[in-house]
PDB file of C-alpha atoms in Angstrom:
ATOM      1  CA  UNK M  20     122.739  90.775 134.064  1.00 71.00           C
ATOM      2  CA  UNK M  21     121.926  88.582 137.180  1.00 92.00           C
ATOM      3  CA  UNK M  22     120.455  85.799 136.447  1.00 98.00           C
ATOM      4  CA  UNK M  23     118.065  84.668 140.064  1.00 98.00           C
ATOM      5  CA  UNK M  24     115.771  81.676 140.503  1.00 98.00           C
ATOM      6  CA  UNK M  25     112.777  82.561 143.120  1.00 98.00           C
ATOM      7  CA  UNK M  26     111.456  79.065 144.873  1.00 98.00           C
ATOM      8  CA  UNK M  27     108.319  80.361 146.179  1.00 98.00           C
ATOM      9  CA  UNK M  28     105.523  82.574 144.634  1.00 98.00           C
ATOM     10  CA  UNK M  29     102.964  83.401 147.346  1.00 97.00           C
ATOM     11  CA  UNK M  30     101.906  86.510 149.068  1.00 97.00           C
ATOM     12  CA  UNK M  31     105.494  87.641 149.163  1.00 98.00           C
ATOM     13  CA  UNK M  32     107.532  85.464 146.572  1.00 98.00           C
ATOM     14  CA  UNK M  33     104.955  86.634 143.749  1.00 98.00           C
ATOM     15  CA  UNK M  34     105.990  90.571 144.468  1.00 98.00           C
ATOM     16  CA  UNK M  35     110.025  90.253 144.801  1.00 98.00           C
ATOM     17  CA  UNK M  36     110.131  87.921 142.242  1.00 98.00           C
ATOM     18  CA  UNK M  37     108.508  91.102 139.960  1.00 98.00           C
ATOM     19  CA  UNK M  38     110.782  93.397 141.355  1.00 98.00           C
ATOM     20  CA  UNK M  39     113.353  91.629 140.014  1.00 98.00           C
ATOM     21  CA  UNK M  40     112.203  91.456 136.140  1.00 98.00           C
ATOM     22  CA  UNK M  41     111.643  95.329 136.592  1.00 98.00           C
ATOM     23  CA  UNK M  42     115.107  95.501 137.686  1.00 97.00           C
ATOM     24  CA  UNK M  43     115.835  94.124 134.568  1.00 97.00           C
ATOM     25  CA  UNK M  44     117.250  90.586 135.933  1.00 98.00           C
ATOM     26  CA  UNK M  45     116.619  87.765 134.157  1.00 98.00           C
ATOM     27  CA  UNK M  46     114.304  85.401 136.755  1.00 98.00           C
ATOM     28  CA  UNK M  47     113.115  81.989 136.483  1.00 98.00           C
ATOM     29  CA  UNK M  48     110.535  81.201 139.020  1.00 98.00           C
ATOM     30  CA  UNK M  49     108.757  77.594 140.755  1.00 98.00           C
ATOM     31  CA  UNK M  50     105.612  77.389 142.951  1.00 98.00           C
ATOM     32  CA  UNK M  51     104.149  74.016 144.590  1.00 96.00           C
ATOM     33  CA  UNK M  52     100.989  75.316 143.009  1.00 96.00           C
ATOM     34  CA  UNK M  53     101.846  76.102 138.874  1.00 96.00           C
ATOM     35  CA  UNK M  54      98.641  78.641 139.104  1.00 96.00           C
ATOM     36  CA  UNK M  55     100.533  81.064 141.871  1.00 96.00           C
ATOM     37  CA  UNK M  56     103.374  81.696 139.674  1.00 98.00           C
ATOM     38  CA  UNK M  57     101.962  81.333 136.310  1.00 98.00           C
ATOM     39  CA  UNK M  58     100.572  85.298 136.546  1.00 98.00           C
ATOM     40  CA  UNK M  59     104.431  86.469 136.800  1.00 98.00           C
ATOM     41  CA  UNK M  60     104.786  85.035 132.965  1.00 98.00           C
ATOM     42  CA  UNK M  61     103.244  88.434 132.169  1.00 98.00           C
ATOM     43  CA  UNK M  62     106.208  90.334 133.747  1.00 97.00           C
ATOM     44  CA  UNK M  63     108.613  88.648 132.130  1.00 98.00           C
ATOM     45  CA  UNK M  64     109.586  86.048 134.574  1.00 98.00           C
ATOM     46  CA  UNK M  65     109.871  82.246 132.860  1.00 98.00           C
ATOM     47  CA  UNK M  66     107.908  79.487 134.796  1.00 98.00           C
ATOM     48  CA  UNK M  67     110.001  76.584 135.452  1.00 98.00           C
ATOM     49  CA  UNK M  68     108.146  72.997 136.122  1.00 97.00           C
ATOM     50  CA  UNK M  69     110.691  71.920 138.812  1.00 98.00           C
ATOM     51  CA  UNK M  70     112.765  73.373 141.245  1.00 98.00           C
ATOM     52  CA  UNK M  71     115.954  72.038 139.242  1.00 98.00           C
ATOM     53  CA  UNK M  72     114.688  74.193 136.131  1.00 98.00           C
ATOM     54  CA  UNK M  73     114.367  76.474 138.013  1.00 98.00           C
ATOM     55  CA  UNK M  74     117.688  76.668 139.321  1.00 98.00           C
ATOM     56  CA  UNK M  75     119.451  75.788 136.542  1.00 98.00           C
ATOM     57  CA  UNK M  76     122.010  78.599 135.136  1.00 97.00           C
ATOM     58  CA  UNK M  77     121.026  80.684 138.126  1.00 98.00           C
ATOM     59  CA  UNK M  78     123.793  82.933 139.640  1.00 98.00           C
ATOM     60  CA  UNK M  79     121.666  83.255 142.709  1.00 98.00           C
ATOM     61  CA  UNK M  80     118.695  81.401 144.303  1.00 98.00           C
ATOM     62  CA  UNK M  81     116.072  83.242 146.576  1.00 98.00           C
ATOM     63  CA  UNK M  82     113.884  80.926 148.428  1.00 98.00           C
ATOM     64  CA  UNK M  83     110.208  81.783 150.330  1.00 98.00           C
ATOM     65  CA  UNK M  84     108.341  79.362 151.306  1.00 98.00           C
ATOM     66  CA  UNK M  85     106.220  78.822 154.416  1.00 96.00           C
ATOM     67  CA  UNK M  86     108.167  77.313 156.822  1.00 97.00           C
ATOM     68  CA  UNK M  87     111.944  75.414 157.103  1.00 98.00           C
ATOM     69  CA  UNK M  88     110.553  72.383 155.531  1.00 98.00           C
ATOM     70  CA  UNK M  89     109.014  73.497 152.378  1.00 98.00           C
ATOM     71  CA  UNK M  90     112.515  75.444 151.667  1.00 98.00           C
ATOM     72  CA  UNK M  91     114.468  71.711 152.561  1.00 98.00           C
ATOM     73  CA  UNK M  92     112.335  70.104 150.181  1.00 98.00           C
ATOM     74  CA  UNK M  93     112.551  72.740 146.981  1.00 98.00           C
ATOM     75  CA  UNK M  94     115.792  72.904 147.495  1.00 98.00           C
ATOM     76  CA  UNK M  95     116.429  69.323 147.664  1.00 98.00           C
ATOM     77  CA  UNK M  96     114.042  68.765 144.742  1.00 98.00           C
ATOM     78  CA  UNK M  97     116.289  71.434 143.036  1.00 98.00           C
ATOM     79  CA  UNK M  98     119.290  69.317 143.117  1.00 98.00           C
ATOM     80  CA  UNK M  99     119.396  68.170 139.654  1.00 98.00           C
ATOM     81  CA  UNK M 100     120.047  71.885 138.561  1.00 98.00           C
ATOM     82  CA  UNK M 101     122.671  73.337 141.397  1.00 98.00           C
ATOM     83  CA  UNK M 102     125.819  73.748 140.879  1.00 98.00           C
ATOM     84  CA  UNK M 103     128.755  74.751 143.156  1.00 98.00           C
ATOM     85  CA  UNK M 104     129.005  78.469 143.935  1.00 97.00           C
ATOM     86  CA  UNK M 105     125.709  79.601 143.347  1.00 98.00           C
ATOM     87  CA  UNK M 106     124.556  81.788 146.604  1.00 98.00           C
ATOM     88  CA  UNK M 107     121.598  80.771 148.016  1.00 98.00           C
ATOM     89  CA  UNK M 108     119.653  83.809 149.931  1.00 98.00           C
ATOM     90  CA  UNK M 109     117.217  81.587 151.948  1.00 98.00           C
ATOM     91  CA  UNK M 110     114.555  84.441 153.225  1.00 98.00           C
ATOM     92  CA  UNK M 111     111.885  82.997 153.818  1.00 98.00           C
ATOM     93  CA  UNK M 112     110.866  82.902 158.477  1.00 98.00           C
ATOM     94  CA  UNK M 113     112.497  79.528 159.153  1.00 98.00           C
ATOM     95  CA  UNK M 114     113.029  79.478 162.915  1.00 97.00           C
ATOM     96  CA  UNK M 115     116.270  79.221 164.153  1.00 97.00           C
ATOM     97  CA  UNK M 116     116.176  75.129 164.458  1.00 96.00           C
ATOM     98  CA  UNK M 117     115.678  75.331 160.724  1.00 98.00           C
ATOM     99  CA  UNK M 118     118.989  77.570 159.680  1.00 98.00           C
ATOM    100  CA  UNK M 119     121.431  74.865 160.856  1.00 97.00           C
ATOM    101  CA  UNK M 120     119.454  72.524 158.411  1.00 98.00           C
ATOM    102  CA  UNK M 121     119.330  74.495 155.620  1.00 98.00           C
ATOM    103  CA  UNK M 122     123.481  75.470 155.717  1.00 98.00           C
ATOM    104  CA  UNK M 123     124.125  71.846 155.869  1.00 98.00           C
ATOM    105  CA  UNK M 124     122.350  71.093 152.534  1.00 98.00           C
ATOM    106  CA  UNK M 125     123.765  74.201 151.181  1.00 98.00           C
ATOM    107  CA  UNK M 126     127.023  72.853 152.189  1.00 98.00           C
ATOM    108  CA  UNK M 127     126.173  69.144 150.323  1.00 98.00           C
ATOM    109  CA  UNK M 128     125.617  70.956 147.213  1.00 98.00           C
ATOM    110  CA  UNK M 129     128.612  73.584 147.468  1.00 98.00           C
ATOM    111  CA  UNK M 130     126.410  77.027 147.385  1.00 98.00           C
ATOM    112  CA  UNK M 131     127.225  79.463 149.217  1.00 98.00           C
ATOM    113  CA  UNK M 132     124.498  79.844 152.002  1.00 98.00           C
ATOM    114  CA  UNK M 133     123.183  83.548 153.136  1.00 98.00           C
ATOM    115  CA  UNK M 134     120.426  83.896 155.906  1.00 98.00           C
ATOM    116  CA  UNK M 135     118.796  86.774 154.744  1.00 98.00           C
ATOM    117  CA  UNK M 136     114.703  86.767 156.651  1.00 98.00           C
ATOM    118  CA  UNK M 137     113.100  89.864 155.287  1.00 98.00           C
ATOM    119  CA  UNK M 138     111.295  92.031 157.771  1.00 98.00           C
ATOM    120  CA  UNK M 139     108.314  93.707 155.721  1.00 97.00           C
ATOM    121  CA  UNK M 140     104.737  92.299 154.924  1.00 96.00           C
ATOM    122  CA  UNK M 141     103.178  92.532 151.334  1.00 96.00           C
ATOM    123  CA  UNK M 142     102.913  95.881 150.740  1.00 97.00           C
ATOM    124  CA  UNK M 143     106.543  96.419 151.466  1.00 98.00           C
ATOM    125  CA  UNK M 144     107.499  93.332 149.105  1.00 98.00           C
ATOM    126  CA  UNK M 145     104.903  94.968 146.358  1.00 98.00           C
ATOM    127  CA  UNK M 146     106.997  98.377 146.805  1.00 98.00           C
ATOM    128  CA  UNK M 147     110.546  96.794 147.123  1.00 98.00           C
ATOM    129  CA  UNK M 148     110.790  98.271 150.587  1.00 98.00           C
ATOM    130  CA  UNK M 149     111.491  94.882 152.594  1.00 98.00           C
ATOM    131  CA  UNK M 150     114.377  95.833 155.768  1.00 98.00           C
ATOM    132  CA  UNK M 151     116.651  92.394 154.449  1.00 98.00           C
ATOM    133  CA  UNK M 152     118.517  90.476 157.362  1.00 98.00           C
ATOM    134  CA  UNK M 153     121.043  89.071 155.935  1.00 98.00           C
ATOM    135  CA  UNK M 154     124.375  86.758 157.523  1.00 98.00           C
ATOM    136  CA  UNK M 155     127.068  85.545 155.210  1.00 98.00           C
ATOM    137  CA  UNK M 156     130.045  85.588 153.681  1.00 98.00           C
ATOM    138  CA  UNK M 157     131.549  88.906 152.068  1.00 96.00           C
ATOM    139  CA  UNK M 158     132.345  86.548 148.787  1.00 94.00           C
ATOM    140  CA  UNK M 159     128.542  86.237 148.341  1.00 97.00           C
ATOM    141  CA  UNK M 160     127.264  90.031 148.974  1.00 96.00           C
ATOM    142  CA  UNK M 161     128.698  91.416 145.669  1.00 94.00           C
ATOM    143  CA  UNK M 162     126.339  88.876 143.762  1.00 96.00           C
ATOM    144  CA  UNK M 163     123.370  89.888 145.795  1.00 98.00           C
ATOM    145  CA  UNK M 164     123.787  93.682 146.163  1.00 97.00           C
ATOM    146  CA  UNK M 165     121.668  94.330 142.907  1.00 97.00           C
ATOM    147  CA  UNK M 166     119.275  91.586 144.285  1.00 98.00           C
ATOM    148  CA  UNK M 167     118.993  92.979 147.843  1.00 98.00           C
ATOM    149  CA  UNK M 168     118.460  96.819 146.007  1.00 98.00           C
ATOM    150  CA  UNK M 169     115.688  95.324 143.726  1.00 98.00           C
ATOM    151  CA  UNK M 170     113.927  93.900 146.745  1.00 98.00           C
ATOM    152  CA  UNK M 171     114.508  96.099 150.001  1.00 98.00           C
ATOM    153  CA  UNK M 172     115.164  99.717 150.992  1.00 98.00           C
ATOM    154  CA  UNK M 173     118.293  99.041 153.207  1.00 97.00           C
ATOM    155  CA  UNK M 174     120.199  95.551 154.180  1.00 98.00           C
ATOM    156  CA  UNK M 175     121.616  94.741 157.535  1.00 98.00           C
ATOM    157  CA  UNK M 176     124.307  92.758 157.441  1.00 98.00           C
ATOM    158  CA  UNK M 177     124.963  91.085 160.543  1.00 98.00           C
ATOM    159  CA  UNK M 178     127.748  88.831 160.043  1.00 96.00           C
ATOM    160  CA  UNK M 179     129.932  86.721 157.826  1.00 97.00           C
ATOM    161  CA  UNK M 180     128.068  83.064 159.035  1.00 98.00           C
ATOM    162  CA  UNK M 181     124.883  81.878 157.438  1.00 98.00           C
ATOM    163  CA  UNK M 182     124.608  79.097 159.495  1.00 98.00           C
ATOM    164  CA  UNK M 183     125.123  80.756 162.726  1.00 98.00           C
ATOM    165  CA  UNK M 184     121.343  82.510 161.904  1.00 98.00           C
ATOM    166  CA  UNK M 185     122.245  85.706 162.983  1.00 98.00           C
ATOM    167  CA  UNK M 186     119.475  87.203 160.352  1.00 98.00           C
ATOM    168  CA  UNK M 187     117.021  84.419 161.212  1.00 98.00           C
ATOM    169  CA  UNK M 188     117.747  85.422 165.072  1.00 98.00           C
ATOM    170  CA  UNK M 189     117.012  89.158 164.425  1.00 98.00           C
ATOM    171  CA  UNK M 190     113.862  88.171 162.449  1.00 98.00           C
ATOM    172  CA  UNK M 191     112.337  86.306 165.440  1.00 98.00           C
ATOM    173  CA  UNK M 192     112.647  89.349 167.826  1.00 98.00           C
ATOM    174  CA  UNK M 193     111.221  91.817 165.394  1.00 98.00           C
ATOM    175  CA  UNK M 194     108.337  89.729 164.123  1.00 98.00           C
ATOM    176  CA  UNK M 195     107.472  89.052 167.581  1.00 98.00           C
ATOM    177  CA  UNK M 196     106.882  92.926 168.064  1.00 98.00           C
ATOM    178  CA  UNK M 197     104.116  93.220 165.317  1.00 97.00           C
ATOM    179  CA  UNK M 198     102.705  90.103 165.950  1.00 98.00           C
ATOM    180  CA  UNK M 199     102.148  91.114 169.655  1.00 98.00           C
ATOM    181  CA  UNK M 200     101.106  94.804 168.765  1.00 98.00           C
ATOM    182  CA  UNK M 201      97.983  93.295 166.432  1.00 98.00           C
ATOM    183  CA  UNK M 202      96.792  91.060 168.929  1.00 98.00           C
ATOM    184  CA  UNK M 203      96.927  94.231 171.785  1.00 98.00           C
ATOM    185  CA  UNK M 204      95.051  96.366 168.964  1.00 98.00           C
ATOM    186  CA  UNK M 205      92.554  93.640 168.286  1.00 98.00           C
ATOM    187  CA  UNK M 206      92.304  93.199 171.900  1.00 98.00           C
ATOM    188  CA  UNK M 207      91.957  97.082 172.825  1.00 98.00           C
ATOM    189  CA  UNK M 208      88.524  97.114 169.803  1.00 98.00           C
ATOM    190  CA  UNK M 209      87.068  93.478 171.134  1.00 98.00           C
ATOM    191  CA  UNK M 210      86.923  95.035 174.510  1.00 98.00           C
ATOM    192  CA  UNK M 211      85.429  98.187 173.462  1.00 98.00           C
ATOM    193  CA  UNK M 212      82.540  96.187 171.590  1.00 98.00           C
ATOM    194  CA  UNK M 213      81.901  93.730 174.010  1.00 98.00           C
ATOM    195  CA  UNK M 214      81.154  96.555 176.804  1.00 98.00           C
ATOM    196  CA  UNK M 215      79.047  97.865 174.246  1.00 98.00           C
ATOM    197  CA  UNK M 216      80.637 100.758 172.881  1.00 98.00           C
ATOM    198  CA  UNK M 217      81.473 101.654 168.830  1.00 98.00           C
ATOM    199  CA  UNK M 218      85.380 100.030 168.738  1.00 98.00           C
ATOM    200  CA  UNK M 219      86.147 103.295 166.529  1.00 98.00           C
ATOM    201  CA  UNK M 220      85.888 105.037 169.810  1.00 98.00           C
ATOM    202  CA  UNK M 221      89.409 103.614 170.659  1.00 98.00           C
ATOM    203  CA  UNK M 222      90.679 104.337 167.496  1.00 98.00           C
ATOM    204  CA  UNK M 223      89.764 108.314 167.944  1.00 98.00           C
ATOM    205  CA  UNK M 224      91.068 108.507 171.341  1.00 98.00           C
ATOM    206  CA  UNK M 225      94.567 106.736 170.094  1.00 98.00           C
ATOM    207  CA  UNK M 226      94.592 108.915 167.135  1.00 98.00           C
ATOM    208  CA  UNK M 227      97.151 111.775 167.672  1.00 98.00           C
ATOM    209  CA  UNK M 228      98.398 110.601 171.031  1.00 98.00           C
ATOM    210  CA  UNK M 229     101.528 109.255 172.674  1.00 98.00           C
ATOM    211  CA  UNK M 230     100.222 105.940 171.815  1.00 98.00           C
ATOM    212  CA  UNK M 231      99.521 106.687 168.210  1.00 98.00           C
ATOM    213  CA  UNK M 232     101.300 104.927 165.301  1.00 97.00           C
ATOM    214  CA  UNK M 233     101.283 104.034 161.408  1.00 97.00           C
ATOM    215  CA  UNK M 234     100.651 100.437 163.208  1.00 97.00           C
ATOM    216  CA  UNK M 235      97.772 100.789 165.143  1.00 98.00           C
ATOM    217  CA  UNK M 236      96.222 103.016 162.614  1.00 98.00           C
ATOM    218  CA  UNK M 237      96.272  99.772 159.799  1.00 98.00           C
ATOM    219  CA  UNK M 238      95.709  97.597 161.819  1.00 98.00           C
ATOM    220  CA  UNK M 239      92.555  99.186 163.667  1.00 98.00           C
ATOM    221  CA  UNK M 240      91.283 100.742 159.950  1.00 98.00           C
ATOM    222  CA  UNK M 241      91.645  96.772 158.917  1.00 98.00           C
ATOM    223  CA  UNK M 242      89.248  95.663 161.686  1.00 98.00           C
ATOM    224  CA  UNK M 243      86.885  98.744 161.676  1.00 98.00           C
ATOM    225  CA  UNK M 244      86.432  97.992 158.219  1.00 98.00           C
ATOM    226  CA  UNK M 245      86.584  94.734 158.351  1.00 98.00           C
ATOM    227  CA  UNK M 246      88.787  94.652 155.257  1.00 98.00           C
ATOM    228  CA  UNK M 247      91.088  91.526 156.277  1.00 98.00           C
ATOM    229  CA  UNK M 248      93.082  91.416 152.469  1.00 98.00           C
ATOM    230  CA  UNK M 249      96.002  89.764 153.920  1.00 97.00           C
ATOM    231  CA  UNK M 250      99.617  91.551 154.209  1.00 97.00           C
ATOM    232  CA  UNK M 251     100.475  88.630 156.832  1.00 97.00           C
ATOM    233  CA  UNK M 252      97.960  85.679 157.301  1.00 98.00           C
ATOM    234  CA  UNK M 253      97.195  84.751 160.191  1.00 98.00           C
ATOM    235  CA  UNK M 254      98.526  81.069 159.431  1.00 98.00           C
ATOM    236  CA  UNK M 255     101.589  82.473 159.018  1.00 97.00           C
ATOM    237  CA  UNK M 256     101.434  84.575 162.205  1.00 98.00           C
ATOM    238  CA  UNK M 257     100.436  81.034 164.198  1.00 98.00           C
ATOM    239  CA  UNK M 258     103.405  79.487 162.729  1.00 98.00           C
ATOM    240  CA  UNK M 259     105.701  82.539 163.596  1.00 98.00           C
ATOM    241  CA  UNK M 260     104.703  82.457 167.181  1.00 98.00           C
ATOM    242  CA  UNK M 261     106.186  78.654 167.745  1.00 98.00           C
ATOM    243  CA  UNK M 262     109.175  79.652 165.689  1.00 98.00           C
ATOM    244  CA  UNK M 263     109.367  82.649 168.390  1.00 98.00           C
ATOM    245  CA  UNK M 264     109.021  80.647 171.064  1.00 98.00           C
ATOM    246  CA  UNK M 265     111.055  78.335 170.333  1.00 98.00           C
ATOM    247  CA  UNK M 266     114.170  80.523 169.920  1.00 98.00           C
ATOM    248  CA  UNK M 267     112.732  82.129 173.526  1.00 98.00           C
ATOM    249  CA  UNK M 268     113.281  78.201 174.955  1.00 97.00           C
ATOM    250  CA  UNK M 269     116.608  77.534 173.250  1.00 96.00           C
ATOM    251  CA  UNK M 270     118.191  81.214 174.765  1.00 97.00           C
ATOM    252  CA  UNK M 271     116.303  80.611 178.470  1.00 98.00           C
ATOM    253  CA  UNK M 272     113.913  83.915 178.127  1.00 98.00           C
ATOM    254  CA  UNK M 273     110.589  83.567 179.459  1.00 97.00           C
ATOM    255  CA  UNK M 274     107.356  85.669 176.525  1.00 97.00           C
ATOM    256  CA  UNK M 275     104.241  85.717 177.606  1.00 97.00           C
ATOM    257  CA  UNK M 276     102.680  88.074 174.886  1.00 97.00           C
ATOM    258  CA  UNK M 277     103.635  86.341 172.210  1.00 98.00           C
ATOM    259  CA  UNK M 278     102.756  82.985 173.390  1.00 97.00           C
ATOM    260  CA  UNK M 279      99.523  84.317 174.280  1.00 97.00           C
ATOM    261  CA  UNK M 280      99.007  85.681 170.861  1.00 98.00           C
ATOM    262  CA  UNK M 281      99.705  82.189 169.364  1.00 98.00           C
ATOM    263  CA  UNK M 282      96.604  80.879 171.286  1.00 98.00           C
ATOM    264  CA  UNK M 283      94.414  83.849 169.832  1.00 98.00           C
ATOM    265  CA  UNK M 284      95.678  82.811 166.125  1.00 98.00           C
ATOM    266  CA  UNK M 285      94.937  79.374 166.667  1.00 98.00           C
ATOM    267  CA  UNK M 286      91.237  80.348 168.041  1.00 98.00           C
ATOM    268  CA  UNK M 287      90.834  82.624 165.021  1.00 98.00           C
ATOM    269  CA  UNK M 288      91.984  79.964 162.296  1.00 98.00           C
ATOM    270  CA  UNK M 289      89.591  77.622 163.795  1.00 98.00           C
ATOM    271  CA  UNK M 290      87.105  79.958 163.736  1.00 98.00           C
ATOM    272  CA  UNK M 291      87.979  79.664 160.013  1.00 98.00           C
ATOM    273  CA  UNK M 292      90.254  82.948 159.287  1.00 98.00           C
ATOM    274  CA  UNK M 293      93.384  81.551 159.135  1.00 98.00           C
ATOM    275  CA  UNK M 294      93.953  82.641 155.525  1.00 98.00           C
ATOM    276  CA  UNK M 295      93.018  86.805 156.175  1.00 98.00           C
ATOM    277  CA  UNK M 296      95.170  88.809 157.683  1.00 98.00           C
ATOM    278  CA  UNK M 297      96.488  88.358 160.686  1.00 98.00           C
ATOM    279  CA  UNK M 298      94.488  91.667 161.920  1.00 98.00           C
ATOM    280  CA  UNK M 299      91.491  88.984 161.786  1.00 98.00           C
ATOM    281  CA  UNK M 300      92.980  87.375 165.938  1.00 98.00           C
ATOM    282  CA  UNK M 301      90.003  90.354 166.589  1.00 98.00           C
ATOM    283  CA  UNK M 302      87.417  87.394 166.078  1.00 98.00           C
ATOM    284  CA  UNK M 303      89.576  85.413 168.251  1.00 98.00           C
ATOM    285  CA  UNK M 304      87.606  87.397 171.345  1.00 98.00           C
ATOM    286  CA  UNK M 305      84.147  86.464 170.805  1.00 97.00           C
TER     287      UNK M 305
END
């Protein structure tokens, strides 16, 4: 029986870290915030205090959190409890800046680092049907095949070296597809209400069509009904885009979508929706 820490218990920690007590693993888990984990007591996961209880006796670590510091910080706060050879699958949306960071303080603390960004929003995580992009060595993937299965419906495993980022690289040119797809879909219903028409118009005309996909069709339902339950916040989404375009910078290729659906994200979270999902960039147009 693996035994798997999870650092990180929000919108998507909180659902793999369940998957993995219903694989029948045993799981300790750690949140910032004691009240975002402490449901997950009730599935059979333990609550650790600390990052180092939580670590402690692991055979593998899972970390995600929001962003390349929180996961340097847990996982420095964990060092009390690590201990050489444990494989850390870091998969939480880093940014490729981040990676090299994070595979040096694996390295300090011997564990065996895997990039592994998941591509998959909540209800994928809820359903263990996350797409896993993983890097890393073939010593570590035995340890986390039963992991990986608990969580996702297939891993890609794109090479051998964590800290080259190979998973974190893949994850910024995939996010960057949905996140520019809501913000055209927002975009498309906006327009449609500011000339004055019912935005559901769009959605019928779509509907059936060459254009027509599972995509649009939650994403416009979301706005129509304005149910904005988040699968993907659109704090998150902000974040993502300077992550993207970052990685853009750093390879010399010019986006213009994304970057321009960063600036509708930031108008929406000022506009005070930055914790709905990221369907909610509609409000970013009026």
């Amino acid at each position: 029986m693996s035994a798997v820490a999870v650092l990180g218990t929000g919108l998507m920690g909180a659902p793999m870290a369940r998957n993995l007590v219903r694989s029948g693993m045993q799981v300790k888990v750690w949140n910032r915030s004691r009240d975002k984990a402490q449901p997950l007591e009730a599935d059979g996961a333990v609550v650790a205090g600390s990052p180092a209880e939580a670590v402690e006796g692991a055979d593998v670590i899972v970390t995600m959190l929001s962003d390349g510091d929180a996961v340097h910080d847990a996982v420095s706060g964990a060092a009390a409890g690590l201990r050489p050879g444990q494989v850390w699958a870091q998969m939480s949306t880093v940014g490729i800046e981040a990676v090299g960071r994070l595979a040096a303080l694996a390295d300090d603390h011997g564990l065996t680092f895997v990039d592994a960004p998941v591509q998959g929003t909540r209800q994928p995580a809820e359903q263990g049907k996350l797409v896993i992009l993983a890097a890393g060595p073939q010593a570590a993937r035995q340890a986390l095949e039963p992991v990986f299965g608990a969580l996702g419906q297939r891993t890609l495993w794109l090479g051998e070296d964590g800290a080259d980022g190979a998973g974190t690289k893949l994850k910024m040119a995939t996010v960057s597809l949905g996140i520019s797809l809501t913000a055209v879909v927002a975009e498309a219903l906006s327009l449609a209400r500011g000339l004055g028409l019912d935005p559901d118009l769009v959605r019928q005309v779509v509907t059936g069509g060459p254009m027509d996909n599972a995509y649009f069709q939650a994403k416009s339902k979301a706005i129509l009904e304005g149910d904005f339950t988040p699968s993907f916040t659109v704090r998150n989404a902000e974040k993502d885009t300077r992550l993207i375009t970052a990685a853009a910078e750093s390879a010399g290729v010019s986006l213009d979508l994304v970057a321009a659906a960063g600036e509708r994200f930031r108008r929406a979270e000022a506009k005070g929706h930055g914790d709905e999902d990221m369907a909610a960039t509609y409000f970013a147009s009026f």
